[in-house]
Amino acid sequence: MNDPINSFLSVFALDGDMAGYDDDLNDCEVNGNWTPQEKALHEARLKAKAKRRLRKSSSRNSTSDSLSESGELLPGGDSPKGKVNANDRKSRTGKGRGLPKKGGAGGKGVWGAAGMVYEVEEPDAKDPNYDEGDTVYATVVPELDEKLLEKTVNPIVKEYFEHGDTKEVQALLKGLNLGAHKFEFSSLALCLSLEGKASHRELTSRLLSDLLGKELSQADMARAFDKMLKELPELILDTPEAPKMLGQFLARAIADHVLPMAFLDCYKGKVDCVHARAALDRAAVLLSMKREIVRLDNVWGVGGGLRPVKHLVKEMILLLKEYLVSGEVSEAERCLKDLEVPHFHHELVYEAIVMVLESKGDTAIHMMMKLLQSFWKSGLITVDQMNRGFQRVYDELPEICLDVPHAHSIMETFVDLCYQESVITKHLRDTCPSRGRKRFVSEGDGGLVKN
């Protein structure tokens, strides 16, 4: 019961309205007639007074007094009515000298006091970020295995067949880590060129020559050709002429100093494969011919777009003459494809018609019509190239008539035959120039020619 009473009386003892009640308690004390409840109330009142005095004294000392530098208590009290100044930088706990923190060198974005010079700190070996010296970072490219190598190299070689820039291939190879499979690049390029055209094989020979000493060594080239010789039984399944082509590659590589001159001597009497022996024999024959090493630069011919126009015209004339002798349309078609000049096929049409005009008899007319018909049906010669070839003859027909007087009549016969066999269109037939027939007037007019 004492705890609730003490708390209840302590609350009322803090109030100033209990002053009259305290006087009555003093009178009871003098008389000695205190009840237990009055005695407990009196003790609570004394405790409340003592607490009140303690709070007042502590507040007064903290606001009016401060410590000097020597530790003595000095009178203060700048703050009016005992209030604490919020902007006062002096310590409120009575500690310190009342000076600014860090001597004015602290603060946001401040490294130190003005004019302060920092010395170079020696690196600490125990520091987790300690580095003994300059670190050189390099990009590590993983080495390509055989499967990934083929997937990476094939697009590079096929793209090279389109643009023919060996420097771009060299730059791409620098970014690859071929490792011990460097020679595989040469063998893959050779395989792709065997399946391609003659121009692709010429580009491959140039590529191997340009990469020698830069990305590939002579030993890598020798390993690549050795692998090709061993794989010839499989290569002939897709390319029956692989032994002959590989022999030409060997001869060209030796002529370009891609392979050593003694490369063929290493295989004498040591090869059991028939196809490999055929390839080695082909290379030996090409190299043994007089001045053939110099002529091996054109062992694959020259790419269509790189050939001189005069050379292409001679090739087409030779093609047509061989056809008139042999009559083999398939061989003529193969030779025309090997030239790889589809944009220049109108020259073949022009030369074929000129041969018809200069020939004697109807044999050349029917053979040339048959040849053009075969090229037309196979799509080897397009409509545009056919029309351009005929139109060139139409434009030069007056000049041709100076050497061939009957050129107009032969031309009309040949054009009508081509139209009947659906080689040319009706519009092209109608535009064929015709020479007007001369008609004499009566003898009374003096035998003049009537226009």
mmCIF file of C-alpha atoms in Angstrom, residues 213-442:
data_model
loop_
_atom_site.group_PDB
_atom_site.id
_atom_site.type_symbol
_atom_site.label_atom_id
_atom_site.label_comp_id
_atom_site.label_asym_id
_atom_site.label_seq_id
_atom_site.Cartn_x
_atom_site.Cartn_y
_atom_site.Cartn_z
ATOM 1 C CA GLY A 213 56.115 -15.128 -93.228
ATOM 2 C CA LYS A 214 53.369 -13.055 -91.619
ATOM 3 C CA GLU A 215 50.757 -15.368 -90.170
ATOM 4 C CA LEU A 216 51.902 -18.720 -91.569
ATOM 5 C CA SER A 217 55.342 -20.229 -91.907
ATOM 6 C CA GLN A 218 56.745 -22.462 -94.638
ATOM 7 C CA ALA A 219 56.471 -25.427 -92.255
ATOM 8 C CA ASP A 220 52.748 -24.710 -91.787
ATOM 9 C CA MET A 221 52.283 -24.671 -95.568
ATOM 10 C CA ALA A 222 54.113 -27.985 -95.923
ATOM 11 C CA ARG A 223 51.926 -29.603 -93.243
ATOM 12 C CA ALA A 224 48.785 -28.313 -94.975
ATOM 13 C CA PHE A 225 49.755 -29.777 -98.377
ATOM 14 C CA ASP A 226 50.829 -33.036 -96.739
ATOM 15 C CA LYS A 227 47.391 -33.295 -95.147
ATOM 16 C CA MET A 228 45.719 -32.585 -98.510
ATOM 17 C CA LEU A 229 47.714 -35.374 -100.177
ATOM 18 C CA LYS A 230 46.575 -37.831 -97.498
ATOM 19 C CA GLU A 231 42.916 -36.781 -97.842
ATOM 20 C CA LEU A 232 42.786 -37.050 -101.651
ATOM 21 C CA PRO A 233 40.814 -40.367 -101.625
ATOM 22 C CA GLU A 234 38.007 -38.526 -99.819
ATOM 23 C CA LEU A 235 38.280 -35.312 -101.836
ATOM 24 C CA ILE A 236 37.774 -37.032 -105.204
ATOM 25 C CA LEU A 237 34.298 -38.112 -104.093
ATOM 26 C CA ASP A 238 33.143 -34.489 -104.347
ATOM 27 C CA THR A 239 35.769 -33.209 -106.775
ATOM 28 C CA PRO A 240 36.899 -35.853 -109.322
ATOM 29 C CA GLU A 241 39.629 -33.537 -110.642
ATOM 30 C CA ALA A 242 41.118 -32.962 -107.187
ATOM 31 C CA PRO A 243 44.487 -34.722 -107.938
ATOM 32 C CA LYS A 244 45.063 -32.560 -111.017
ATOM 33 C CA MET A 245 44.091 -29.356 -109.192
ATOM 34 C CA LEU A 246 46.205 -30.191 -106.148
ATOM 35 C CA GLY A 247 49.181 -30.835 -108.452
ATOM 36 C CA GLN A 248 48.705 -27.365 -109.938
ATOM 37 C CA PHE A 249 48.479 -25.919 -106.433
ATOM 38 C CA LEU A 250 51.778 -27.633 -105.557
ATOM 39 C CA ALA A 251 53.517 -26.326 -108.678
ATOM 40 C CA ARG A 252 52.219 -22.801 -108.094
ATOM 41 C CA ALA A 253 53.227 -22.875 -104.410
ATOM 42 C CA ILE A 254 56.774 -23.963 -105.288
ATOM 43 C CA ALA A 255 56.987 -21.286 -107.989
ATOM 44 C CA ASP A 256 55.846 -18.660 -105.444
ATOM 45 C CA HIS A 257 58.394 -19.980 -102.885
ATOM 46 C CA VAL A 258 55.581 -20.925 -100.536
ATOM 47 C CA LEU A 259 57.009 -24.459 -100.474
ATOM 48 C CA PRO A 260 60.703 -25.367 -100.727
ATOM 49 C CA MET A 261 62.033 -26.620 -104.056
ATOM 50 C CA ALA A 262 62.839 -29.995 -102.475
ATOM 51 C CA PHE A 263 59.257 -30.585 -101.332
ATOM 52 C CA LEU A 264 58.486 -33.062 -104.137
ATOM 53 C CA ASP A 265 61.729 -34.967 -103.557
ATOM 54 C CA CYS A 266 60.568 -35.936 -100.055
ATOM 55 C CA TYR A 267 57.755 -38.057 -101.544
ATOM 56 C CA LYS A 268 59.682 -39.941 -104.214
ATOM 57 C CA GLY A 269 59.137 -43.664 -103.720
ATOM 58 C CA LYS A 270 57.262 -43.134 -100.459
ATOM 59 C CA VAL A 271 53.678 -42.647 -101.693
ATOM 60 C CA ASP A 272 51.330 -45.603 -102.077
ATOM 61 C CA CYS A 273 48.132 -43.692 -102.883
ATOM 62 C CA VAL A 274 47.424 -43.537 -106.622
ATOM 63 C CA HIS A 275 45.733 -40.146 -106.387
ATOM 64 C CA ALA A 276 48.593 -38.616 -104.402
ATOM 65 C CA ARG A 277 51.104 -39.886 -106.975
ATOM 66 C CA ALA A 278 48.999 -38.343 -109.743
ATOM 67 C CA ALA A 279 49.059 -34.972 -107.981
ATOM 68 C CA LEU A 280 52.820 -35.118 -107.413
ATOM 69 C CA ASP A 281 53.432 -36.148 -111.015
ATOM 70 C CA ARG A 282 51.287 -33.279 -112.277
ATOM 71 C CA ALA A 283 53.306 -30.805 -110.215
ATOM 72 C CA ALA A 284 56.605 -32.317 -111.376
ATOM 73 C CA VAL A 285 55.575 -32.058 -115.045
ATOM 74 C CA LEU A 286 54.574 -28.399 -114.712
ATOM 75 C CA LEU A 287 57.817 -27.516 -112.972
ATOM 76 C CA SER A 288 60.023 -29.453 -115.400
ATOM 77 C CA MET A 289 58.750 -27.680 -118.520
ATOM 78 C CA LYS A 290 60.981 -24.936 -119.886
ATOM 79 C CA ARG A 291 60.125 -21.504 -118.536
ATOM 80 C CA GLU A 292 57.032 -23.021 -116.955
ATOM 81 C CA ILE A 293 57.805 -21.580 -113.513
ATOM 82 C CA VAL A 294 57.406 -18.102 -114.936
ATOM 83 C CA ARG A 295 54.156 -19.050 -116.667
ATOM 84 C CA LEU A 296 52.710 -20.696 -113.547
ATOM 85 C CA ASP A 297 51.368 -17.311 -112.471
ATOM 86 C CA ASN A 298 48.516 -17.991 -114.915
ATOM 87 C CA VAL A 299 48.074 -21.670 -114.113
ATOM 88 C CA TRP A 300 44.504 -20.909 -113.021
ATOM 89 C CA GLY A 301 43.939 -18.227 -115.622
ATOM 90 C CA VAL A 302 43.035 -14.690 -114.671
ATOM 91 C CA GLY A 303 39.742 -13.810 -112.988
ATOM 92 C CA GLY A 304 37.052 -12.559 -115.368
ATOM 93 C CA GLY A 305 36.981 -8.981 -114.146
ATOM 94 C CA LEU A 306 40.782 -8.849 -114.147
ATOM 95 C CA ARG A 307 41.300 -10.054 -117.719
ATOM 96 C CA PRO A 308 42.131 -7.532 -120.449
ATOM 97 C CA VAL A 309 39.360 -7.079 -123.011
ATOM 98 C CA LYS A 310 41.616 -8.112 -125.891
ATOM 99 C CA HIS A 311 42.460 -11.341 -124.088
ATOM 100 C CA LEU A 312 38.784 -12.122 -123.521
ATOM 101 C CA VAL A 313 37.985 -11.466 -127.194
ATOM 102 C CA LYS A 314 40.758 -13.855 -128.284
ATOM 103 C CA GLU A 315 39.504 -16.532 -125.879
ATOM 104 C CA MET A 316 35.956 -16.266 -127.237
ATOM 105 C CA ILE A 317 37.097 -16.381 -130.859
ATOM 106 C CA LEU A 318 39.185 -19.473 -130.087
ATOM 107 C CA LEU A 319 36.193 -21.032 -128.329
ATOM 108 C CA LEU A 320 33.961 -20.515 -131.383
ATOM 109 C CA LYS A 321 36.583 -21.844 -133.829
ATOM 110 C CA GLU A 322 37.057 -24.989 -131.739
ATOM 111 C CA TYR A 323 33.297 -25.459 -131.666
ATOM 112 C CA LEU A 324 33.022 -25.189 -135.465
ATOM 113 C CA VAL A 325 35.660 -27.921 -135.724
ATOM 114 C CA SER A 326 34.462 -30.299 -132.969
ATOM 115 C CA GLY A 327 30.762 -29.449 -132.752
ATOM 116 C CA GLU A 328 30.717 -30.152 -128.960
ATOM 117 C CA VAL A 329 28.241 -27.765 -127.341
ATOM 118 C CA SER A 330 29.015 -28.981 -123.801
ATOM 119 C CA GLU A 331 32.727 -28.225 -124.178
ATOM 120 C CA ALA A 332 31.959 -24.740 -125.499
ATOM 121 C CA GLU A 333 29.604 -24.161 -122.592
ATOM 122 C CA ARG A 334 32.270 -25.257 -120.104
ATOM 123 C CA CYS A 335 34.866 -22.951 -121.632
ATOM 124 C CA LEU A 336 32.474 -20.013 -121.519
ATOM 125 C CA LYS A 337 31.735 -20.636 -117.842
ATOM 126 C CA ASP A 338 35.453 -20.800 -117.052
ATOM 127 C CA LEU A 339 35.907 -17.302 -118.428
ATOM 128 C CA GLU A 340 33.582 -16.013 -115.638
ATOM 129 C CA VAL A 341 32.509 -12.898 -117.525
ATOM 130 C CA PRO A 342 28.692 -13.007 -117.664
ATOM 131 C CA HIS A 343 28.649 -9.259 -118.296
ATOM 132 C CA PHE A 344 30.728 -9.774 -121.468
ATOM 133 C CA HIS A 345 28.708 -12.550 -123.111
ATOM 134 C CA HIS A 346 27.388 -10.115 -125.713
ATOM 135 C CA GLU A 347 30.869 -10.266 -127.253
ATOM 136 C CA LEU A 348 30.411 -14.006 -127.867
ATOM 137 C CA VAL A 349 27.095 -13.348 -129.633
ATOM 138 C CA TYR A 350 28.701 -10.612 -131.734
ATOM 139 C CA GLU A 351 31.697 -12.755 -132.752
ATOM 140 C CA ALA A 352 29.427 -15.726 -133.559
ATOM 141 C CA ILE A 353 27.284 -13.639 -135.944
ATOM 142 C CA VAL A 354 30.362 -12.113 -137.607
ATOM 143 C CA MET A 355 31.731 -15.629 -138.199
ATOM 144 C CA VAL A 356 28.421 -16.592 -139.795
ATOM 145 C CA LEU A 357 28.572 -13.561 -142.115
ATOM 146 C CA GLU A 358 32.176 -14.307 -143.137
ATOM 147 C CA SER A 359 31.654 -18.049 -143.606
ATOM 148 C CA LYS A 360 30.770 -19.904 -146.786
ATOM 149 C CA GLY A 361 27.838 -22.266 -146.935
ATOM 150 C CA ASP A 362 25.000 -22.982 -144.557
ATOM 151 C CA THR A 363 26.927 -25.188 -142.108
ATOM 152 C CA ALA A 364 28.170 -22.317 -139.956
ATOM 153 C CA ILE A 365 24.674 -20.779 -139.889
ATOM 154 C CA HIS A 366 23.035 -23.885 -138.437
ATOM 155 C CA MET A 367 25.883 -24.656 -136.008
ATOM 156 C CA MET A 368 25.955 -21.139 -134.582
ATOM 157 C CA MET A 369 22.187 -21.097 -134.292
ATOM 158 C CA LYS A 370 22.356 -24.383 -132.386
ATOM 159 C CA LEU A 371 25.069 -23.016 -130.058
ATOM 160 C CA LEU A 372 23.171 -19.815 -129.268
ATOM 161 C CA GLN A 373 19.993 -21.810 -128.739
ATOM 162 C CA SER A 374 21.768 -24.050 -126.200
ATOM 163 C CA PHE A 375 23.198 -21.054 -124.346
ATOM 164 C CA TRP A 376 19.759 -19.398 -124.371
ATOM 165 C CA LYS A 377 17.904 -22.418 -123.001
ATOM 166 C CA SER A 378 20.502 -23.086 -120.285
ATOM 167 C CA GLY A 379 20.338 -19.466 -119.166
ATOM 168 C CA LEU A 380 24.056 -18.949 -119.711
ATOM 169 C CA ILE A 381 23.352 -15.983 -122.000
ATOM 170 C CA THR A 382 20.610 -13.640 -120.835
ATOM 171 C CA VAL A 383 18.098 -11.688 -122.912
ATOM 172 C CA ASP A 384 20.009 -8.457 -122.427
ATOM 173 C CA GLN A 385 23.311 -9.956 -123.555
ATOM 174 C CA MET A 386 21.663 -11.598 -126.583
ATOM 175 C CA ASN A 387 19.965 -8.371 -127.648
ATOM 176 C CA ARG A 388 23.163 -6.343 -127.204
ATOM 177 C CA GLY A 389 25.139 -8.790 -129.337
ATOM 178 C CA PHE A 390 22.637 -8.650 -132.211
ATOM 179 C CA GLN A 391 22.252 -4.886 -131.938
ATOM 180 C CA ARG A 392 26.014 -4.380 -132.234
ATOM 181 C CA VAL A 393 25.979 -6.309 -135.505
ATOM 182 C CA TYR A 394 23.001 -4.262 -136.739
ATOM 183 C CA ASP A 395 24.905 -1.031 -136.056
ATOM 184 C CA GLU A 396 28.110 -2.203 -137.793
ATOM 185 C CA LEU A 397 26.425 -3.948 -140.702
ATOM 186 C CA PRO A 398 27.169 -1.141 -143.239
ATOM 187 C CA GLU A 399 30.888 -1.463 -142.481
ATOM 188 C CA ILE A 400 30.753 -5.261 -142.617
ATOM 189 C CA CYS A 401 29.165 -5.032 -146.077
ATOM 190 C CA LEU A 402 32.367 -3.458 -147.383
ATOM 191 C CA ASP A 403 34.164 -6.776 -146.799
ATOM 192 C CA VAL A 404 31.142 -9.063 -147.204
ATOM 193 C CA PRO A 405 28.874 -7.741 -149.985
ATOM 194 C CA HIS A 406 26.105 -10.268 -149.281
ATOM 195 C CA ALA A 407 26.109 -9.589 -145.536
ATOM 196 C CA HIS A 408 22.523 -8.220 -145.570
ATOM 197 C CA SER A 409 20.997 -11.324 -147.128
ATOM 198 C CA ILE A 410 22.980 -13.685 -144.877
ATOM 199 C CA MET A 411 21.973 -11.648 -141.862
ATOM 200 C CA GLU A 412 18.300 -11.799 -142.768
ATOM 201 C CA THR A 413 18.504 -15.576 -143.202
ATOM 202 C CA PHE A 414 20.261 -16.067 -139.881
ATOM 203 C CA VAL A 415 17.861 -13.766 -138.000
ATOM 204 C CA ASP A 416 14.782 -15.545 -139.401
ATOM 205 C CA LEU A 417 16.226 -18.916 -138.425
ATOM 206 C CA CYS A 418 16.998 -17.733 -134.869
ATOM 207 C CA TYR A 419 13.484 -16.351 -134.523
ATOM 208 C CA GLN A 420 11.949 -19.649 -135.685
ATOM 209 C CA GLU A 421 13.973 -21.519 -133.034
ATOM 210 C CA SER A 422 12.929 -18.970 -130.350
ATOM 211 C CA VAL A 423 16.463 -17.690 -129.829
ATOM 212 C CA ILE A 424 15.532 -14.025 -130.313
ATOM 213 C CA THR A 425 12.339 -12.014 -129.904
ATOM 214 C CA LYS A 426 10.062 -10.707 -132.645
ATOM 215 C CA HIS A 427 11.043 -7.120 -131.887
ATOM 216 C CA LEU A 428 14.715 -7.970 -132.407
ATOM 217 C CA ARG A 429 13.881 -9.658 -135.714
ATOM 218 C CA ASP A 430 11.845 -6.682 -136.942
ATOM 219 C CA THR A 431 14.650 -4.240 -136.154
ATOM 220 C CA CYS A 432 17.067 -6.104 -138.404
ATOM 221 C CA PRO A 433 18.189 -3.660 -141.168
ATOM 222 C CA SER A 434 17.305 -4.728 -144.706
ATOM 223 C CA ARG A 435 18.880 -3.451 -147.888
ATOM 224 C CA GLY A 436 16.320 -2.014 -150.362
ATOM 225 C CA ARG A 437 16.108 -3.900 -153.626
ATOM 226 C CA LYS A 438 17.149 -2.004 -156.775
ATOM 227 C CA ARG A 439 14.589 -1.815 -159.517
ATOM 228 C CA PHE A 440 15.384 -0.594 -162.996
ATOM 229 C CA VAL A 441 12.953 1.595 -164.914
ATOM 230 C CA SER A 442 12.071 1.018 -168.537
#
